[in-house]
C-alpha cells in the first residue's frame, strides 16, 4: 500500500487489497490464466464499498470526471471501456494476463468485469445476486475455481447470465437500440428494441415526462432473434430511454432514446459547443474551437475548427478547419473525415478516409501574387489482426490528387492569369510496429505509381519501391540509440537517365535531403515550402533519406537526389547522462545514384554523403534543432 492522495483514496486501496483475502486468498483461481476472476470480482466489491460509504465508485483519476458533460458517463471506467471497445482494441477479460497491455489490463481485467457485475446485480436484484455469490463462495472455498465453475454456481442459485460470460470469455458487446415508439390499441406504449450487438443482456427502460424520470422497468432480451417488442404502461410519458442511469455496458447509447412524438427522436437533437472533446449520448454535439496557424506566405492564419466529438471513438469522425491568411488575404484550411468499419476475422478494423488541405505555395514578387496548392486524398486503411498484443500492422491504399497554381505569362511578359496543373499519384503500402521493450521497432514498405505528361507533350511514368526500418535499442533504462534505414529504387522510370531530377521534368525523385521543394506529395508541413534562403529554407523532414542538415534549394536538381535509387542510415542517441538540455549526438550516411548524363562519371566518394553533429530534441522528436 503506497502513497495516496486522500483519506478516501487510501481507504479504497486498503479495501481492494483486503478484498484479495477472498479473491484469490480463499477462492484461489488462476490469476495468470483468468485475471478477472480475482481482480474483476474484487474490484466490484471495492466499488460497492466506495458507493456505500462515499457515494461514488472511487476517487477518480485527477478529477477527470469534472470534464464530463452532465450525465454523459457513469465513471471514468465506463469511458475507458468505451475507448477500447469502440475501436475493437479490447481483449476479452478472460484473456491470459500476458496478452494485455498495461492500460488494457487495468481496464479489462479490473474495471470491465466490475461494471458487468454491477449490471448483473441491478438486473437480478441485490439480494438474489448476493445469494448466488455466497453459494459460489461456499462451494469453492479453498479450491481452485474456473469461469465455468462460477457460471454453474450462479445457475444453481437461479441466476442465468449467458450474456455476462459472452462478455467475459469472448469479449462480446451489447448494443440495444430503441427504434420505434407507438401507442397500442389499449393505450399502452409499444416499444421496438433492436439488439444490434454481439450479445444481448437484460436492460432497463425508463419513461420520462418533461425530462424527469417517472418509471423504470427491466426487460430480458428475446430468446432468439434481434427484434423485441415490449409494452410499457406510462400514459403521461413523452419520451423513453434505454438505460437512463447507465447501469449496463452499452457500446452506443446515442440510439437509446426516442420521443413519443415530434420530428426529432433524440431528446436534445443538436447543440454547438466551444471545446467539445467528449460525446454526449443524449444530444448531438458540434464542437467549434478557434485555431491560429502561420506560414511564410499566408502569414498568420485565423480559423475555426468544426468537428463532432472525438472521444470515445466514433464510427464517423470529421474535422473541418477553414482559415484565412492575413498576409495573402486568401482562404486556407484543412479537412479530414473518417468512416470506420469492423469486419472481424483477419481485418478487425477498416477505415475509409478523405483528407484535404490548401495553402499558398509561394509568393511571386515580380507580379505581386501568390501561388496556391491543394491536395485531396481518399484513403483505405485495413488493420490486420496481430498475434502479439504490442504488434500493429496494416495495408493502406490511397490516391493523392494535387493542383499547383501556375502563372500564365503573355508574350509581353505580363501576367495574364493563373491556372492549375493537376496530377495524381497512387500509393499502396504495408506498415507495422512492435511497441514492446527493450527494442521496439517500426517498418514501412510502399509502391508508388504516377503517370504524367511533360510540357513537350510526351507521356512519362514511374513505379517506385521504398522500404523503411526504424529500430530503438535501449542500452539502459530510458537511454536508447535510434537507428533508421531507408532504401528506395525505381522499378520503372521513363526519366531514369533524364538530365533533370526532382522537378516537373522528372517527378517522384528520391531525396537524401527531404525539404519543402522536393515534398512533391505535400505530405509534410513546411513554414517556408519554397523559400530559397533564410531560416525557413533550413527546415527538413525525417522521411526518405532523412538527412538532418538542409542541403538547400541550390541542390534541388542535383546533389542528394536520384531517379534511380538511394540508400541511407540515420542514427541518433541519448547520452548516458542527463543534461539540462535534451542534447543528442546524431549521424547520417547516404548514397544516391546519379543516373543523369552529367552524373555517369561520378565516383563512389562523390555520391556517398555523410554528416553528423549535435541536436536538441523536444516533444519526443516532434521538434528538433
XYZ file of C-alpha atoms in Angstrom:
625
model
C 0.000 0.000 0.000
C 1.717 3.138 -1.237
C 1.090 6.850 -1.103
C -2.485 8.054 -1.555
C -3.783 11.496 -2.400
C -6.568 11.495 0.184
C -8.033 9.537 3.097
C -10.750 8.099 0.847
C -8.130 7.127 -1.718
C -6.145 5.286 0.945
C -9.337 3.601 2.141
C -10.087 2.486 -1.412
C -6.662 0.880 -1.852
C -6.861 -0.860 1.538
C -10.355 -2.128 0.724
C -9.134 -3.556 -2.568
C -6.129 -5.307 -1.023
C -8.172 -6.660 1.908
C -10.618 -7.994 -0.680
C -7.879 -10.237 -2.022
C -8.249 -12.324 1.156
C -11.368 -13.666 -0.609
C -10.270 -13.297 -4.264
C -7.666 -15.032 -4.532
C -6.843 -15.945 -0.918
C -9.803 -18.269 -0.297
C -11.208 -18.531 -3.830
C -7.855 -19.450 -5.352
C -8.426 -19.008 -9.071
C -5.551 -18.783 -11.547
C -4.718 -15.079 -11.768
C -2.448 -15.568 -14.781
C -4.928 -17.505 -16.910
C -8.113 -15.805 -15.619
C -7.134 -12.478 -14.031
C -10.726 -11.159 -13.999
C -11.819 -13.860 -11.514
C -9.519 -12.196 -8.972
C -9.150 -8.561 -9.930
C -12.547 -8.094 -11.559
C -14.641 -9.650 -8.795
C -12.502 -7.940 -6.176
C -12.903 -4.545 -7.902
C -16.675 -4.992 -7.927
C -16.754 -5.299 -4.130
C -14.285 -2.451 -3.735
C -16.578 -0.207 -5.813
C -19.642 -1.412 -3.925
C -17.917 -0.441 -0.681
C -16.990 3.004 -2.046
C -20.557 3.665 -3.229
C -21.912 2.737 0.190
C -19.523 4.835 2.272
C -18.513 7.637 -0.107
C -21.394 7.851 -2.567
C -19.277 7.123 -5.644
C -17.386 4.204 -7.143
C -13.910 5.561 -6.496
C -11.693 8.563 -6.072
C -11.433 9.106 -9.842
C -8.317 9.974 -11.810
C -7.070 13.501 -11.333
C -10.558 14.984 -11.342
C -11.194 13.896 -14.952
C -14.870 13.403 -14.135
C -15.157 17.186 -13.942
C -14.640 17.299 -17.705
C -17.607 15.055 -18.417
C -20.799 16.538 -19.822
C -23.664 16.183 -17.305
C -24.908 12.584 -17.156
C -22.647 11.643 -20.067
C -20.713 8.837 -18.372
C -21.233 6.933 -15.145
C -17.490 7.000 -14.378
C -14.034 7.249 -15.870
C -14.163 3.441 -16.019
C -17.024 3.462 -18.492
C -15.200 5.960 -20.682
C -12.114 3.721 -20.596
C -14.178 0.679 -21.545
C -15.732 2.511 -24.487
C -12.362 3.893 -25.594
C -11.042 0.367 -26.208
C -14.259 -1.442 -27.099
C -15.496 1.068 -29.687
C -12.251 0.759 -31.619
C -12.191 -3.050 -31.218
C -8.922 -2.879 -29.252
C -10.413 -4.545 -26.165
C -9.407 -8.119 -25.423
C -11.847 -10.453 -23.644
C -11.323 -10.049 -19.871
C -10.678 -13.814 -19.714
C -7.510 -13.417 -21.801
C -4.198 -14.504 -20.301
C -2.567 -11.750 -18.252
C 0.404 -11.637 -20.653
C -1.912 -10.720 -23.524
C -2.878 -7.316 -22.081
C -1.121 -4.005 -22.370
C -0.740 -2.129 -19.077
C -3.768 0.090 -19.710
C -5.716 -2.846 -21.144
C -5.016 -4.940 -18.057
C -6.429 -2.286 -15.723
C -9.487 -1.617 -17.867
C -10.292 -5.165 -18.960
C -9.205 -7.348 -16.037
C -10.307 -4.942 -13.264
C -12.888 -2.415 -14.410
C -14.896 -4.093 -17.182
C -15.772 -7.176 -15.056
C -16.616 -4.914 -12.101
C -19.027 -2.889 -14.262
C -20.546 -6.063 -15.721
C -21.084 -7.466 -12.214
C -22.777 -4.222 -11.214
C -25.015 -4.643 -14.259
C -25.852 -8.212 -13.173
C -26.572 -7.096 -9.601
C -29.049 -4.461 -10.780
C -30.736 -6.835 -13.251
C -31.042 -9.805 -10.857
C -31.613 -7.755 -7.705
C -29.011 -7.299 -4.972
C -30.436 -9.951 -2.648
C -30.565 -12.616 -5.351
C -27.141 -11.686 -6.652
C -25.642 -11.899 -3.146
C -27.129 -15.372 -2.641
C -25.540 -16.531 -5.900
C -22.138 -15.140 -4.908
C -22.378 -16.670 -1.428
C -23.168 -20.048 -2.980
C -20.092 -19.716 -5.201
C -18.000 -18.901 -2.111
C -19.355 -21.792 -0.062
C -18.888 -24.284 -2.884
C -15.383 -23.257 -3.953
C -13.663 -22.015 -0.769
C -10.071 -23.268 -0.551
C -10.318 -24.717 -4.055
C -9.344 -23.532 -7.498
C -12.485 -22.372 -9.370
C -12.571 -21.615 -13.087
C -15.044 -19.423 -15.031
C -17.282 -22.414 -15.778
C -17.468 -23.125 -12.029
C -18.669 -19.583 -11.351
C -21.292 -19.936 -14.063
C -22.508 -23.292 -12.691
C -22.777 -21.918 -9.139
C -24.807 -18.965 -10.315
C -27.066 -21.197 -12.379
C -27.715 -23.459 -9.359
C -28.656 -20.347 -7.392
C -31.145 -19.284 -10.086
C -29.026 -16.618 -11.777
C -28.638 -17.309 -15.501
C -26.322 -14.835 -17.191
C -25.062 -16.168 -20.551
C -24.567 -12.593 -21.758
C -22.157 -11.960 -18.854
C -19.934 -14.869 -19.873
C -20.214 -13.837 -23.525
C -18.670 -10.543 -22.453
C -16.044 -12.052 -20.139
C -14.917 -15.061 -22.173
C -15.380 -13.803 -25.732
C -15.407 -10.020 -25.349
C -18.835 -9.690 -26.965
C -20.574 -6.348 -26.590
C -24.201 -5.295 -26.173
C -25.942 -2.530 -28.093
C -29.729 -2.354 -27.594
C -31.370 0.323 -29.749
C -34.815 1.838 -29.262
C -36.082 2.048 -32.843
C -39.810 2.744 -32.533
C -42.376 4.021 -30.028
C -46.146 3.899 -30.645
C -49.404 3.616 -28.721
C -51.227 0.321 -28.745
C -54.994 -0.029 -29.179
C -55.331 -0.378 -25.411
C -53.469 2.857 -24.712
C -50.187 1.291 -23.604
C -46.899 2.118 -25.265
C -45.339 -0.406 -27.628
C -41.564 -0.082 -27.849
C -39.494 -1.818 -30.519
C -35.962 -2.679 -29.460
C -33.314 -3.989 -31.840
C -30.334 -5.743 -30.275
C -27.519 -4.673 -32.591
C -24.629 -6.037 -30.535
C -22.875 -9.390 -30.497
C -24.720 -10.403 -27.341
C -27.832 -9.212 -25.529
C -28.400 -8.910 -21.803
C -31.170 -7.593 -19.553
C -31.779 -3.879 -19.950
C -33.783 -1.187 -18.143
C -36.215 1.135 -19.933
C -37.273 4.427 -18.348
C -40.279 6.594 -19.093
C -39.742 10.375 -18.956
C -42.048 13.361 -18.759
C -40.604 16.825 -19.344
C -37.137 15.357 -18.873
C -37.958 13.836 -15.457
C -37.847 10.136 -14.682
C -41.288 8.739 -13.823
C -40.857 4.957 -14.069
C -38.222 2.291 -14.853
C -38.672 -1.400 -15.660
C -36.194 -4.164 -16.513
C -36.636 -6.480 -19.505
C -34.883 -9.631 -20.637
C -33.688 -9.917 -24.258
C -35.528 -12.272 -26.649
C -34.572 -15.948 -26.641
C -33.869 -15.739 -30.373
C -33.598 -13.030 -32.996
C -32.591 -9.430 -32.528
C -36.015 -7.699 -32.573
C -38.172 -7.327 -29.487
C -41.427 -5.565 -28.704
C -42.092 -4.537 -25.113
C -45.125 -2.915 -23.510
C -44.961 -0.017 -21.085
C -47.799 1.474 -19.035
C -46.966 5.149 -18.647
C -49.686 7.139 -20.421
C -48.205 10.507 -19.435
C -44.711 9.727 -20.823
C -43.351 11.900 -23.623
C -40.037 10.016 -24.072
C -38.412 6.647 -23.382
C -34.755 5.851 -22.753
C -32.895 2.544 -22.525
C -30.552 2.500 -19.522
C -31.207 6.049 -18.341
C -28.896 5.610 -15.309
C -26.076 3.938 -17.269
C -26.184 0.601 -15.463
C -25.192 -1.610 -18.412
C -22.203 -1.912 -20.727
C -23.821 -0.426 -23.814
C -21.441 0.277 -26.692
C -23.518 3.014 -28.345
C -26.026 4.972 -26.263
C -26.990 7.519 -28.912
C -29.617 5.060 -30.218
C -31.205 4.522 -26.789
C -33.817 7.272 -26.741
C -36.974 8.298 -28.527
C -39.639 10.898 -28.052
C -43.234 9.793 -28.312
C -43.885 12.494 -30.911
C -42.232 15.222 -32.963
C -39.798 15.196 -35.855
C -36.627 14.528 -33.862
C -36.378 11.286 -31.856
C -33.415 12.433 -29.749
C -34.145 14.291 -26.526
C -31.879 17.218 -27.451
C -31.100 16.990 -31.170
C -28.159 19.369 -31.830
C -26.042 21.702 -29.772
C -22.985 23.769 -30.775
C -20.336 23.979 -28.063
C -16.915 25.572 -27.646
C -14.408 22.795 -26.928
C -16.388 19.549 -27.103
C -13.982 16.597 -26.776
C -16.416 14.110 -25.189
C -19.505 12.570 -26.758
C -22.863 13.100 -25.069
C -25.358 10.333 -25.787
C -28.441 12.497 -25.178
C -27.626 15.095 -27.811
C -25.621 15.676 -30.976
C -22.718 17.958 -30.139
C -20.895 20.004 -32.773
C -17.637 21.339 -31.401
C -16.091 24.634 -32.501
C -12.601 25.743 -31.486
C -10.582 28.744 -32.762
C -7.178 27.968 -34.258
C -4.166 30.036 -35.281
C -1.587 28.999 -37.883
C 1.362 30.511 -39.724
C 3.488 30.047 -42.821
C 5.777 32.440 -44.648
C 3.272 33.193 -47.419
C -0.158 33.235 -45.825
C 1.491 34.643 -42.672
C -0.792 34.491 -39.628
C -3.933 32.454 -40.275
C -7.074 32.639 -38.179
C -9.623 29.879 -38.411
C -12.330 27.864 -36.751
C -12.211 24.092 -36.212
C -15.616 22.430 -36.592
C -15.938 18.774 -35.577
C -18.057 16.114 -33.960
C -16.875 14.936 -30.557
C -13.861 12.573 -30.960
C -13.870 10.714 -27.588
C -14.656 7.856 -27.337
C -14.027 6.606 -30.877
C -16.871 7.189 -33.321
C -17.762 5.277 -36.442
C -17.800 8.567 -38.356
C -15.446 11.367 -37.381
C -14.866 14.688 -39.124
C -12.754 17.808 -38.638
C -13.177 20.935 -40.768
C -10.605 23.705 -40.283
C -11.272 26.658 -42.614
C -8.945 29.617 -42.148
C -7.943 32.973 -43.624
C -4.380 34.187 -44.247
C -3.852 37.749 -43.068
C -0.775 38.063 -45.293
C -2.058 36.509 -48.509
C -5.639 37.658 -47.973
C -6.649 34.193 -49.177
C -8.660 31.321 -47.737
C -6.701 28.360 -46.381
C -7.565 25.266 -44.412
C -7.632 21.541 -43.810
C -10.301 18.870 -43.560
C -10.404 15.233 -42.538
C -13.207 12.675 -42.377
C -13.032 9.002 -41.417
C -15.613 6.232 -41.537
C -14.716 3.070 -39.582
C -15.881 -0.480 -40.224
C -15.261 -3.612 -38.158
C -15.398 -6.642 -40.480
C -13.853 -9.031 -37.937
C -11.695 -12.044 -38.643
C -8.328 -11.128 -40.101
C -9.349 -7.468 -40.536
C -10.648 -6.247 -37.178
C -10.771 -2.628 -38.289
C -11.070 -0.810 -41.606
C -11.055 2.951 -42.101
C -12.236 4.831 -45.170
C -10.852 8.359 -45.072
C -10.867 11.595 -47.019
C -8.495 14.473 -46.270
C -7.875 17.807 -47.959
C -5.730 20.891 -47.497
C -4.872 24.092 -49.334
C -2.347 26.855 -48.610
C -0.170 29.259 -50.558
C 2.840 27.639 -52.183
C 4.990 30.762 -52.578
C 4.967 34.495 -53.309
C 5.962 35.900 -56.732
C 7.219 39.437 -56.043
C 7.622 40.343 -59.743
C 3.867 40.007 -60.223
C 2.899 40.645 -56.604
C 0.861 37.479 -56.475
C 0.693 34.193 -54.596
C 0.540 30.657 -55.917
C -1.712 28.142 -54.214
C -1.647 24.375 -53.965
C -4.363 21.937 -52.960
C -4.331 18.245 -52.109
C -7.268 15.815 -51.793
C -6.596 12.255 -50.606
C -9.129 9.404 -50.406
C -7.638 6.516 -48.440
C -8.491 2.999 -47.334
C -6.674 1.553 -44.316
C -7.091 -2.111 -43.339
C -5.639 -3.003 -39.962
C -4.732 -6.667 -39.788
C -5.096 -8.966 -36.821
C -1.914 -9.425 -34.787
C -0.816 -12.348 -32.656
C 1.092 -10.202 -30.193
C -0.579 -7.543 -28.019
C 2.052 -4.913 -28.921
C 2.011 -5.572 -32.674
C 0.245 -3.340 -35.177
C 0.259 -3.779 -38.938
C -1.905 -2.527 -41.749
C -2.331 -2.213 -45.504
C -3.003 1.306 -46.786
C -4.137 2.316 -50.269
C -4.502 5.955 -51.209
C -4.796 8.202 -54.248
C -3.432 11.736 -53.980
C -4.958 14.433 -56.182
C -2.923 17.629 -56.472
C -3.326 21.019 -58.006
C -0.441 23.524 -58.229
C -1.255 27.023 -59.413
C 0.914 28.238 -62.315
C 1.293 31.722 -63.769
C 0.172 32.373 -67.332
C 2.685 34.863 -68.756
C 1.908 36.592 -72.018
C 4.315 37.382 -74.873
C 4.795 40.849 -73.399
C 5.959 39.358 -70.101
C 2.824 40.415 -68.270
C 0.725 38.192 -66.053
C -2.439 37.202 -67.896
C -3.859 34.948 -65.187
C -3.307 31.688 -63.394
C -4.304 28.082 -63.928
C -3.882 24.830 -62.038
C -1.648 21.999 -63.148
C -3.415 18.899 -61.871
C -1.903 15.460 -61.261
C -2.460 12.343 -59.178
C -0.385 9.633 -57.530
C -1.403 6.137 -56.402
C 0.259 4.511 -53.400
C -0.026 1.075 -51.793
C 1.903 0.431 -48.592
C 2.292 -2.089 -45.825
C 3.327 -0.807 -42.402
C 3.629 -2.096 -38.891
C 5.257 -1.720 -35.497
C 6.051 -3.553 -32.294
C 5.999 -1.287 -29.258
C 7.280 -3.695 -26.606
C 10.569 -3.063 -24.821
C 13.512 -3.423 -24.825
C 13.850 -2.999 -28.601
C 10.683 -1.600 -30.227
C 10.656 -1.146 -33.983
C 8.511 0.005 -36.876
C 8.630 -0.621 -40.607
C 7.038 0.503 -43.834
C 7.249 -0.558 -47.470
C 5.433 1.200 -50.292
C 4.781 1.098 -54.012
C 4.067 4.431 -55.715
C 2.859 4.992 -59.273
C 2.476 8.172 -61.307
C 1.777 8.850 -64.947
C 2.262 12.414 -66.148
C 2.753 14.481 -69.284
C 5.755 16.736 -69.918
C 5.290 20.291 -71.253
C 6.561 18.997 -74.608
C 3.663 16.549 -74.670
C 5.322 13.173 -74.042
C 3.714 10.763 -71.572
C 6.055 9.668 -68.754
C 5.636 7.302 -65.831
C 7.356 5.702 -62.886
C 6.818 2.916 -60.367
C 8.971 3.231 -57.282
C 9.547 0.902 -54.349
C 10.675 2.127 -50.940
C 11.291 0.495 -47.562
C 11.989 1.923 -44.124
C 13.010 0.264 -40.844
C 13.211 2.182 -37.563
C 14.760 0.426 -34.570
C 15.174 1.597 -30.985
C 17.906 -0.098 -28.944
C 17.874 0.533 -25.186
C 21.300 0.227 -23.595
C 19.938 1.208 -20.158
C 16.533 2.316 -18.792
C 15.282 5.395 -20.663
C 18.559 5.607 -22.631
C 18.465 4.449 -26.234
C 20.021 4.560 -29.681
C 17.606 5.063 -32.588
C 18.579 3.693 -35.984
C 16.664 4.247 -39.220
C 17.347 2.516 -42.530
C 15.798 3.641 -45.817
C 16.094 2.228 -49.316
C 14.341 3.380 -52.475
C 14.501 2.074 -56.044
C 12.608 2.841 -59.257
C 11.257 -0.411 -60.686
C 10.120 1.618 -63.689
C 11.131 5.169 -64.563
C 10.901 6.537 -68.071
C 13.013 9.507 -66.878
C 15.662 7.431 -65.087
C 18.513 8.874 -67.182
C 16.967 12.269 -67.833
C 19.026 15.380 -67.294
C 16.691 16.580 -64.526
C 15.683 15.341 -61.093
C 13.101 16.369 -58.547
C 11.195 18.804 -60.750
C 8.358 18.902 -63.274
C 10.574 17.214 -65.899
C 11.369 14.189 -63.714
C 8.870 13.604 -60.958
C 8.992 11.458 -57.851
C 12.769 11.559 -57.414
C 14.195 10.119 -54.196
C 15.904 12.611 -51.901
C 18.526 12.210 -49.190
C 17.598 15.742 -48.108
C 13.798 15.939 -47.749
C 12.872 19.625 -47.767
C 9.938 21.730 -48.871
C 10.965 21.996 -52.508
C 11.065 18.212 -53.005
C 7.984 17.349 -50.911
C 6.081 16.744 -54.146
C 3.288 14.815 -52.356
C 2.695 17.696 -49.919
C 2.770 15.175 -47.082
C 4.754 17.346 -44.676
C 4.161 20.734 -43.066
C 6.688 23.429 -44.013
C 6.811 27.035 -42.821
C 8.597 28.165 -45.989
C 7.957 25.425 -48.513
C 9.529 27.253 -51.479
C 11.997 29.542 -49.679
C 15.442 29.801 -51.293
C 17.229 31.403 -48.352
C 16.723 32.285 -44.706
C 15.816 30.185 -41.707
C 12.742 28.601 -43.288
C 14.884 27.266 -46.132
C 16.703 25.204 -43.470
C 13.682 23.136 -42.439
C 13.938 19.372 -43.076
C 11.588 16.428 -42.573
C 12.578 12.981 -41.366
C 11.374 10.863 -44.274
C 13.094 9.275 -47.277
C 16.880 9.807 -46.852
C 16.268 11.651 -43.591
C 19.412 13.849 -43.603
C 19.127 16.312 -40.743
C 21.165 19.081 -42.325
C 19.491 21.028 -45.113
C 21.310 20.925 -48.471
C 19.255 23.886 -49.618
C 17.384 24.842 -52.759
C 20.561 25.269 -54.920
C 20.968 21.470 -54.769
C 17.378 20.629 -55.555
C 18.201 19.308 -59.031
C 21.487 17.569 -58.273
C 23.297 16.511 -55.084
C 21.355 14.033 -52.951
C 18.555 13.363 -55.446
C 18.140 10.335 -57.693
C 15.922 8.968 -60.430
C 17.403 5.508 -59.829
C 17.987 4.552 -56.159
C 19.149 5.812 -52.762
C 20.252 4.190 -49.508
C 20.538 5.883 -46.124
C 21.279 5.273 -42.459
C 20.202 7.748 -39.756
C 21.400 7.462 -36.165
C 20.722 9.437 -33.007
C 21.358 8.565 -29.376
C 20.575 9.553 -25.825
C 23.641 10.483 -23.818
C 24.417 8.137 -20.893
C 23.972 11.055 -18.505
C 21.315 13.749 -18.176
C 21.960 17.384 -19.074
C 19.760 20.474 -18.532
C 19.012 20.442 -22.280
C 17.914 17.381 -24.326
C 21.140 17.134 -26.355
C 21.706 14.125 -28.619
C 24.521 13.217 -30.999
C 23.434 12.241 -34.498
C 24.984 10.818 -37.667
C 23.590 10.393 -41.199
C 25.098 8.481 -44.104
C 23.567 8.039 -47.533
C 24.259 7.045 -51.106
C 22.391 8.409 -54.115
C 22.851 7.041 -57.628
C 23.059 9.920 -60.086
C 21.878 8.418 -63.386
C 21.737 11.739 -65.237
C 24.160 12.307 -68.154
C 26.343 14.589 -66.017
C 26.483 12.044 -63.172
C 27.610 8.964 -65.074
C 31.277 9.532 -64.304
C 30.824 10.278 -60.592
C 32.816 8.090 -58.232
C 31.586 6.351 -55.092
C 33.034 9.103 -52.919
C 31.099 11.704 -54.908
C 27.747 10.027 -54.255
C 28.368 8.791 -50.711
C 27.457 11.581 -48.292
C 27.645 11.784 -44.523
C 27.183 14.354 -41.806
C 26.890 14.434 -38.045
C 26.591 16.714 -35.079
C 24.535 17.518 -32.006
C 20.811 18.116 -31.867
C 18.196 19.360 -29.419
C 15.118 17.128 -29.393
C 11.781 18.166 -27.905
C 8.336 16.500 -27.633
C 9.673 13.009 -28.432
C 11.205 14.099 -31.705
C 8.317 16.192 -32.989
C 10.522 19.298 -32.874
C 14.285 19.193 -33.359
C 17.085 21.677 -33.867
